[in-house]
Coordinates of N, CA and C in Angstrom, one line a residue:
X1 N 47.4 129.3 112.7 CA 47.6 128.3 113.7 C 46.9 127.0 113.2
X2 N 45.4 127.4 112.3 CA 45.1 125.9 111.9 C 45.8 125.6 110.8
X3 N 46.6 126.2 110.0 CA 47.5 125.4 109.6 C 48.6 124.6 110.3
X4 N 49.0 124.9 110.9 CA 50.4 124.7 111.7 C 49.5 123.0 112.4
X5 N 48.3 123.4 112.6 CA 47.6 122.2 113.3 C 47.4 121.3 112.5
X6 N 47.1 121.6 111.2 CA 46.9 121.0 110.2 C 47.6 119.6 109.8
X7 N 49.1 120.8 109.7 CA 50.2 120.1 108.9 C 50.8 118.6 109.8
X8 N 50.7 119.8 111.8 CA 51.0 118.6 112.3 C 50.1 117.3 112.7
X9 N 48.5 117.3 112.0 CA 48.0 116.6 111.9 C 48.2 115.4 110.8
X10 N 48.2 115.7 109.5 CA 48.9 115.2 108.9 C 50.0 114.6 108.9
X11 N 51.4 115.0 109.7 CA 52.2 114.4 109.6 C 52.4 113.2 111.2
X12 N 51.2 113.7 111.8 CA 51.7 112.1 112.2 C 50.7 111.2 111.9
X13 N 49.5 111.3 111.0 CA 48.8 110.3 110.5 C 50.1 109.6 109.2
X14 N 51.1 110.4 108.7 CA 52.0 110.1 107.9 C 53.0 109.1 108.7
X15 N 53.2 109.5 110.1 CA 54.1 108.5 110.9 C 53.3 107.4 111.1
X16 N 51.9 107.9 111.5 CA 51.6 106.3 111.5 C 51.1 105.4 110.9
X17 N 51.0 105.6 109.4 CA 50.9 104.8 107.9 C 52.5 103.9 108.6
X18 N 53.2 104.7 108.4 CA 54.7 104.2 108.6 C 54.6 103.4 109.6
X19 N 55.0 103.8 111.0 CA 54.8 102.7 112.0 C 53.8 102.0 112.1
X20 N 52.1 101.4 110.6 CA 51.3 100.9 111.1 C 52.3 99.6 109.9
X21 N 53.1 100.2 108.8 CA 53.5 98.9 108.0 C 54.6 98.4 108.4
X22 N 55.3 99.4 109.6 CA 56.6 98.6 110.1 C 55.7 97.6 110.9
X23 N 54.7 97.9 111.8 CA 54.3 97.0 112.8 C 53.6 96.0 112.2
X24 N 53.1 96.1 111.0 CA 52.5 95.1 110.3 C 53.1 94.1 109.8
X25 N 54.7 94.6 109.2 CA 55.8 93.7 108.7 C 56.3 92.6 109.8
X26 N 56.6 93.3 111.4 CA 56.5 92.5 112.3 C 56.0 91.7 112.8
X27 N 54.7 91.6 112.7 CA 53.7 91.0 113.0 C 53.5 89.6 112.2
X28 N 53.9 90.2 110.7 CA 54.0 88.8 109.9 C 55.0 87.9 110.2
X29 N 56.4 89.0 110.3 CA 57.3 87.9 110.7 C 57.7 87.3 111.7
X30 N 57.0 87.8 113.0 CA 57.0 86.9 114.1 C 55.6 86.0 113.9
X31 N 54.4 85.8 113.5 CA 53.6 84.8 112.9 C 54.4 83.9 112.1
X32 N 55.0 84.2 111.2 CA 55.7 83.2 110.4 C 56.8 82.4 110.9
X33 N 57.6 83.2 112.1 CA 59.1 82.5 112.9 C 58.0 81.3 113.5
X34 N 56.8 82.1 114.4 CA 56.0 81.1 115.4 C 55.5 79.5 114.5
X35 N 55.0 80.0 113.2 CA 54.5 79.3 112.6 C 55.6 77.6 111.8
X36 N 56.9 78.7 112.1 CA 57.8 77.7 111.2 C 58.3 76.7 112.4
X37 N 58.4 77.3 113.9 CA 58.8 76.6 115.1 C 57.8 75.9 115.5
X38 N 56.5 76.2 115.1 CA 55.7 75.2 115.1 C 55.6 74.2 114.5
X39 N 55.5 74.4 112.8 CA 55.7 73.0 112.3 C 57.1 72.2 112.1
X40 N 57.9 73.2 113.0 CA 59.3 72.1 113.2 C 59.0 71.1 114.2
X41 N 58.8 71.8 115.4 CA 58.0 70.8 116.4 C 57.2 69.6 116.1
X42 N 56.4 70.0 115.6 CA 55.3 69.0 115.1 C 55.8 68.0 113.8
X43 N 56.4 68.2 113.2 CA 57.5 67.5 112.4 C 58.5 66.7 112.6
X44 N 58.9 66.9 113.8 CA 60.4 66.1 114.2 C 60.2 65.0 114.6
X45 N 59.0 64.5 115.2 CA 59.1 63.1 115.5 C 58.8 62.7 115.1
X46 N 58.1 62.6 113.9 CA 58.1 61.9 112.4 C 59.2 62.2 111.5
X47 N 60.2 63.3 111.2 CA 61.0 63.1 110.7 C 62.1 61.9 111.6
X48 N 62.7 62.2 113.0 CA 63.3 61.3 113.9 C 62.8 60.2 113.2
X49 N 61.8 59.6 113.5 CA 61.0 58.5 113.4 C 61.6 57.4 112.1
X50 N 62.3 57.7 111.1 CA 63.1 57.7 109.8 C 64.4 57.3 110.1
X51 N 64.8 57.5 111.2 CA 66.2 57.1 111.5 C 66.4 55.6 111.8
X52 N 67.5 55.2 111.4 CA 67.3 53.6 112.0 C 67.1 53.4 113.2
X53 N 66.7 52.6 113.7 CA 66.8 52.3 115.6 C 67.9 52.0 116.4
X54 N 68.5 51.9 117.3 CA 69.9 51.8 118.1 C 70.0 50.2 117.8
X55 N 69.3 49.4 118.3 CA 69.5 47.9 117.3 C 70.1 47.9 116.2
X56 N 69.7 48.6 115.3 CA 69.8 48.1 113.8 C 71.3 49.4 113.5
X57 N 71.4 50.1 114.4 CA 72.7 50.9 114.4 C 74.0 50.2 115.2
X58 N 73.6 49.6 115.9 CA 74.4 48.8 116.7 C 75.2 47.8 115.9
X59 N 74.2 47.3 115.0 CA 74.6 45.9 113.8 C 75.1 46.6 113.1
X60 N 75.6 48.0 112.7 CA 76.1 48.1 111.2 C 77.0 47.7 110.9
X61 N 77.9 47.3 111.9 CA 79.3 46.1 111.7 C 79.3 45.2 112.9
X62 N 80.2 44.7 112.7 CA 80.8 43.4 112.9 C 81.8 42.8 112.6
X63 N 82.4 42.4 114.1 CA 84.1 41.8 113.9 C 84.0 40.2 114.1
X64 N 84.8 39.7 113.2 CA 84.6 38.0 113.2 C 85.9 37.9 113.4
X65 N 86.6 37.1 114.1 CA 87.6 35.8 114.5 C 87.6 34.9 113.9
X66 N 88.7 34.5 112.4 CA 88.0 34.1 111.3 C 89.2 32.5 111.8
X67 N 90.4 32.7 113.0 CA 91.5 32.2 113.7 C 90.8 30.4 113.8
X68 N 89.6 30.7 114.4 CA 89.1 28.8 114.9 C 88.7 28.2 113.7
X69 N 88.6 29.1 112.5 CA 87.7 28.1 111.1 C 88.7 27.5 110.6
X70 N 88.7 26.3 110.5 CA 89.6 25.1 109.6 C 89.9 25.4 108.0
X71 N 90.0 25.0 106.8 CA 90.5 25.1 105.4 C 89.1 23.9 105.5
X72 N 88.2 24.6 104.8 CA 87.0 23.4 104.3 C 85.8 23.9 105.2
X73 N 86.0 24.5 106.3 CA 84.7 24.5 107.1 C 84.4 25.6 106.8
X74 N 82.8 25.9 107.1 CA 82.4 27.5 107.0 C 81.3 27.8 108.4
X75 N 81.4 29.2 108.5 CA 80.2 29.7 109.3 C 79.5 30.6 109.5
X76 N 78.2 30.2 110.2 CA 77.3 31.9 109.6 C 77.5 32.7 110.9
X77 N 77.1 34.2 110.6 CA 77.2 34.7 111.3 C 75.9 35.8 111.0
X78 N 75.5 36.8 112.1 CA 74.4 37.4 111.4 C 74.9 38.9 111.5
X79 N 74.2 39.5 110.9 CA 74.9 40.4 110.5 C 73.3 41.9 109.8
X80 N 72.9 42.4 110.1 CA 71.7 43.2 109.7 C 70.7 42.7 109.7
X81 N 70.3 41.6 110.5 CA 69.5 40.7 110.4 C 69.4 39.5 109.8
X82 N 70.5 39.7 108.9 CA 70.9 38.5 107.6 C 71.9 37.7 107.8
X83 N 71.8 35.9 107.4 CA 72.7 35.2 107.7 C 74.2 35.8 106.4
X84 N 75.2 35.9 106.8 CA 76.8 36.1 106.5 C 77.2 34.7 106.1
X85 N 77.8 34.3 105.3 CA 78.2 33.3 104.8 C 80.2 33.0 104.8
X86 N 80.8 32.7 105.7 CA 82.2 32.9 105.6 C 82.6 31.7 105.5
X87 N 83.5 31.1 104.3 CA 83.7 30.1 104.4 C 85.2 30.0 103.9
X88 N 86.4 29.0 104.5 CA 87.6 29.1 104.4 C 87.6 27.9 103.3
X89 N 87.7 28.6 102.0 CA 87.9 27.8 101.3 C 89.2 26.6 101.3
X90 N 89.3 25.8 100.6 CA 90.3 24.8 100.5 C 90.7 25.3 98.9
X91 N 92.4 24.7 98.3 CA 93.0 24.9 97.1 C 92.5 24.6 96.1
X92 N 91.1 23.1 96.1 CA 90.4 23.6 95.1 C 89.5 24.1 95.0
X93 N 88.6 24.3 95.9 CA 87.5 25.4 95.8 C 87.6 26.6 95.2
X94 N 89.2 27.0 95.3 CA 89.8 28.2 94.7 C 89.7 27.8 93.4
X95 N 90.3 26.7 93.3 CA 91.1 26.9 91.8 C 89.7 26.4 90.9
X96 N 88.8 25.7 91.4 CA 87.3 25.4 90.7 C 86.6 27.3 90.1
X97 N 86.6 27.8 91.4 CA 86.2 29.0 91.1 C 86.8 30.0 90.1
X98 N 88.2 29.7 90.2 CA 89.2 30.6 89.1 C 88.8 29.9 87.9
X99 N 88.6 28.6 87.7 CA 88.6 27.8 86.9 C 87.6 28.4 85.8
X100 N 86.5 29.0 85.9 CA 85.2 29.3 85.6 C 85.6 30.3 84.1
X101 N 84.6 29.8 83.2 CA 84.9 30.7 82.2 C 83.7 31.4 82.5
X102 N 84.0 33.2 83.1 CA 82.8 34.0 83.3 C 81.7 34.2 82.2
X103 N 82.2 34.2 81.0 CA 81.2 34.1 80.1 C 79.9 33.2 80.0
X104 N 80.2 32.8 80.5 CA 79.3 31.8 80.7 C 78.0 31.8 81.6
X105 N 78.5 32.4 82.2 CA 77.6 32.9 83.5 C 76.1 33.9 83.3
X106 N 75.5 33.7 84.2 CA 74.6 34.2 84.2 C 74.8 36.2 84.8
X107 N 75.1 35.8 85.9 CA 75.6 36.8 86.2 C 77.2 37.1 86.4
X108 N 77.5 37.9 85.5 CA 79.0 37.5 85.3 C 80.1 38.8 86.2
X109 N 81.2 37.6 87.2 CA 81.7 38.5 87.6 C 83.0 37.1 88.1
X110 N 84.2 37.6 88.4 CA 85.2 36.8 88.4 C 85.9 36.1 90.0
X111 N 85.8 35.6 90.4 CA 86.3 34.9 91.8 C 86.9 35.9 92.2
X112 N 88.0 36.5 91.7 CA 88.9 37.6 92.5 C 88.2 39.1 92.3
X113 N 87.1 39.2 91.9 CA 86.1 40.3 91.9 C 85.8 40.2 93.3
X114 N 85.1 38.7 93.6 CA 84.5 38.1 94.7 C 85.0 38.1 96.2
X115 N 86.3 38.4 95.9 CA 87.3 38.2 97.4 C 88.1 39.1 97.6
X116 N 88.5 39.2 98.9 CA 89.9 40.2 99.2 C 90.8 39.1 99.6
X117 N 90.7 37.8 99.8 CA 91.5 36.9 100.3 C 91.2 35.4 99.4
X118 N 92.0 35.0 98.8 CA 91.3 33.8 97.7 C 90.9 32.8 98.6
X119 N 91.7 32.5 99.7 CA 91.1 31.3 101.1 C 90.0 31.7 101.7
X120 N 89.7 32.9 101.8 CA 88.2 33.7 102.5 C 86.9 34.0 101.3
X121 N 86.0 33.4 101.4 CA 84.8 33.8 100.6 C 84.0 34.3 101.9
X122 N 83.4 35.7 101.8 CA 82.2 36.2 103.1 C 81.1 36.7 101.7
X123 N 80.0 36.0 102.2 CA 79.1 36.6 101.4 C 77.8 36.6 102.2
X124 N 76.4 37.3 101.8 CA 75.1 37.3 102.3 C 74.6 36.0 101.9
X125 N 74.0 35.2 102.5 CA 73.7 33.9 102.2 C 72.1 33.5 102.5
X126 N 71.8 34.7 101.4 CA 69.8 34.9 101.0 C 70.2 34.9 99.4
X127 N 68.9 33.6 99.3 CA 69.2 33.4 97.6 C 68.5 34.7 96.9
X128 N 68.8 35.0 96.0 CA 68.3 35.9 95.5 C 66.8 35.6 94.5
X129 N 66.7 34.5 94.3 CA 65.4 34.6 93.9 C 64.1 35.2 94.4
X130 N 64.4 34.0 95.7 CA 62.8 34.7 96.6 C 63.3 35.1 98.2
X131 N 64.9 34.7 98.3 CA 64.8 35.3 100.2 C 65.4 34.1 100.3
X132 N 65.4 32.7 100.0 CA 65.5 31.7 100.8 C 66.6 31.9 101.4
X133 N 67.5 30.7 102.3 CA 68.4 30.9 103.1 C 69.3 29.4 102.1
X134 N 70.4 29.9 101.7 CA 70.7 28.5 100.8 C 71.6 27.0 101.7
X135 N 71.2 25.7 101.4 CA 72.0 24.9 102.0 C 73.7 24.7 101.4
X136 N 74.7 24.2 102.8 CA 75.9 24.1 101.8 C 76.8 24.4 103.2
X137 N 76.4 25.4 104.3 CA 77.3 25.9 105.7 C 77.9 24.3 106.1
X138 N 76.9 23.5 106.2 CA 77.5 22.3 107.4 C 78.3 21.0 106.4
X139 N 78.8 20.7 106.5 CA 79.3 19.0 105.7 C 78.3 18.2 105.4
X140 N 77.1 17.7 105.9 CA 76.2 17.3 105.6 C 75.3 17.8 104.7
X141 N 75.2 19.4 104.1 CA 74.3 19.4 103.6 C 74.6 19.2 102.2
X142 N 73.2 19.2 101.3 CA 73.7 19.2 100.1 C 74.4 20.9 99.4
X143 N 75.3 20.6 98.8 CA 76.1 21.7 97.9 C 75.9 22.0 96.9
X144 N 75.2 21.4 96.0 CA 74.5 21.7 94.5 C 75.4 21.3 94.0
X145 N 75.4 21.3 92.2 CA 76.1 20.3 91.1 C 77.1 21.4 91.4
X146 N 77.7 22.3 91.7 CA 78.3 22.7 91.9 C 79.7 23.2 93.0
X147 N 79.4 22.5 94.1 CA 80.0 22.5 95.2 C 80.1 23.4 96.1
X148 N 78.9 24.5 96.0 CA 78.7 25.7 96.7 C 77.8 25.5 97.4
X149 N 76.8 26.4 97.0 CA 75.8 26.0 97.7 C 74.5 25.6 97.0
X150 N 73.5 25.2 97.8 CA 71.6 24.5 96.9 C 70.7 25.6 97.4
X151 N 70.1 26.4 97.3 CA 68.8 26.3 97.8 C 67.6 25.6 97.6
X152 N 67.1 25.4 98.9 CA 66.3 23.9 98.8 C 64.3 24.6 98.4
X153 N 64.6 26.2 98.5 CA 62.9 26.5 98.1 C 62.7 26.1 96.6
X154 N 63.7 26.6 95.4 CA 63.5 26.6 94.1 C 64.3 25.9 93.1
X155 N 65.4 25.7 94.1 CA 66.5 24.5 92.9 C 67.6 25.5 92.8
X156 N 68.0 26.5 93.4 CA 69.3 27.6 92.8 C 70.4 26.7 93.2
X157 N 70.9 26.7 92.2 CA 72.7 26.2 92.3 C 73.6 27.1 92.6
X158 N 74.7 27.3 93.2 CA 75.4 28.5 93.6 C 77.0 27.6 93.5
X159 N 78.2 28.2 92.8 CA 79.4 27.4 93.2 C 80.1 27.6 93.9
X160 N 81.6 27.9 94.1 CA 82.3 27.4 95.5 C 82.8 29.1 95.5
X161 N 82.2 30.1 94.6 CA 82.1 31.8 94.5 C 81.0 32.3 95.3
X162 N 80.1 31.5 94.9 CA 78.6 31.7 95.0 C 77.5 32.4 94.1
X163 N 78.5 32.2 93.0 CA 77.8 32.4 91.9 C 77.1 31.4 91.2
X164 N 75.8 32.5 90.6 CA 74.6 31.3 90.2 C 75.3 30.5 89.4
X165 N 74.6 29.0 89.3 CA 75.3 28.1 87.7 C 73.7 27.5 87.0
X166 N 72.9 27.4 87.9 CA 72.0 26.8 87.6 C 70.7 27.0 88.3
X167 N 69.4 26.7 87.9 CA 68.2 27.1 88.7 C 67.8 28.6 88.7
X168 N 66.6 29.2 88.9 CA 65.8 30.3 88.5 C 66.9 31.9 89.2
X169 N 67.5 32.0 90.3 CA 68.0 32.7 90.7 C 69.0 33.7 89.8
X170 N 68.7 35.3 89.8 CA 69.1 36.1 88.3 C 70.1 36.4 88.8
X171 N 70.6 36.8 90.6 CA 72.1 37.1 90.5 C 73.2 36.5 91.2
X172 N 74.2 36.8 91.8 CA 75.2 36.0 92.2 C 75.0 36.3 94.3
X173 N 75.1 35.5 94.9 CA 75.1 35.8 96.9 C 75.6 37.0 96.5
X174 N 75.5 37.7 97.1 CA 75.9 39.4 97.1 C 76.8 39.6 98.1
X175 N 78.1 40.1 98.2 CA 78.6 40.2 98.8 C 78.9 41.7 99.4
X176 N 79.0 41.9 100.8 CA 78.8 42.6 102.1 C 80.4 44.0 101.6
X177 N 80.0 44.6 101.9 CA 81.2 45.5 102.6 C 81.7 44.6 103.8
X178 N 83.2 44.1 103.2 CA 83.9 44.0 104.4 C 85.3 44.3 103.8
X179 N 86.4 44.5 105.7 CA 87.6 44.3 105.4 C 88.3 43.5 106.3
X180 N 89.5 43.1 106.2 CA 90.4 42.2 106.6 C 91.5 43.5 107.9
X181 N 91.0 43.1 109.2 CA 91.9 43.8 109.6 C 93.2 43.8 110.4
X182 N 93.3 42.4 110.1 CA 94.4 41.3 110.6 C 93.9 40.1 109.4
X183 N 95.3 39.1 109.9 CA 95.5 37.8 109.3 C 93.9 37.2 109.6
X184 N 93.4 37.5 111.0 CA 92.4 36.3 111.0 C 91.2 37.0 111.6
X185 N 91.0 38.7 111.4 CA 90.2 39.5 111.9 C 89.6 40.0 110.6
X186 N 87.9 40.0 110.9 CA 87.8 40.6 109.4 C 86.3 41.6 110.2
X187 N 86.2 42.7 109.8 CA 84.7 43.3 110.3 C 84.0 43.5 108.5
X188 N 82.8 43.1 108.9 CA 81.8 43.3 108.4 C 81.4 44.4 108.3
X189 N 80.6 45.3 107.4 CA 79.6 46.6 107.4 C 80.9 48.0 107.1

């Protein structure tokens, strides 16, 4: 009988090696679920925090009424915080811009690179040197040797593309994702 007591002493110190690494296996992996829902928690509103803000989601487009602008006039609009440059060109502002031997250029890219409409130029209208805001929107201002636009911080010349021609500025007004979604409807972003 002390065997018989023996054996069944040993075998449930043998069950419970067994049920002490199953309970031990559990123990880790509920510590570690707790652990991982914890640092999710504590993580999300600094990951969230990374998202744009409803402002700056609200701007990611924009629809313009391009219907009241004249052939010659232009206007800004804002757009990500940034002035939009749309201006209805006239036949030679076109044909100045086609005119352009790109080689020449500093930064080289072609008028019909520039546009979806050869009468419509939309571009961002921050010089690219340092930020400035360039003159050239109203009739009065100055246009630069070129008929586009000046910026008045450093001397950038910009022409009727808005590509550089002259003064320190390395690339051309950058132009926006946009599309045309009528004759005289165009969204931005």
């Amino acid at each position: 009988m002390s065997t018989h007591t023996a054996n069944h002493s040993n075998k449930e110190s043998g069950d419970d090696k067994e049920s002490g690494t199953t309970r031990r296996d559990f123990l880790y992996l509920t510590a570690g679920a707790f652990g991982a829902v914890g640092t999710g928690i504590f993580a999300w509103p600094f990951i969230d925090s990374m998202n744009p803000a409803a402002d700056t989601l609200a701007m990611a487009t924009t629809e313009v009424d391009l219907a009241p602008v004249e052939v010659g006039q232009a206007i800004t609009i804002t757009w990500r915080g940034k002035p939009v440059f749309i201006r209805h060109r006239t036949p030679q502002d076109i044909a100045d811009a086609e005119a352009v031997d790109v080689s020449t250029l500093r930064d080289k890219e072609t008028d019909e690179a520039r546009v979806q409409k050869p009468e419509w130029l939309v571009m961002v209208g921050v010089c690219t040197h340092l930020g400035c805001v360039p003159l050239g929107q109203k009739t009065v201002e100055p246009k630069g040797d070129f008929g586009g636009w000046f910026c008045p911080c450093h001397g950038s010349h910009y022409d009727s593309s808005g590509r550089i021609r002259k003064g320190p500025a390395p690339k051309n007004l950058p132009v926006p994702e946009y599309k045309f979604l009528s004759d005289t409807l165009v969204r931005i972003g």
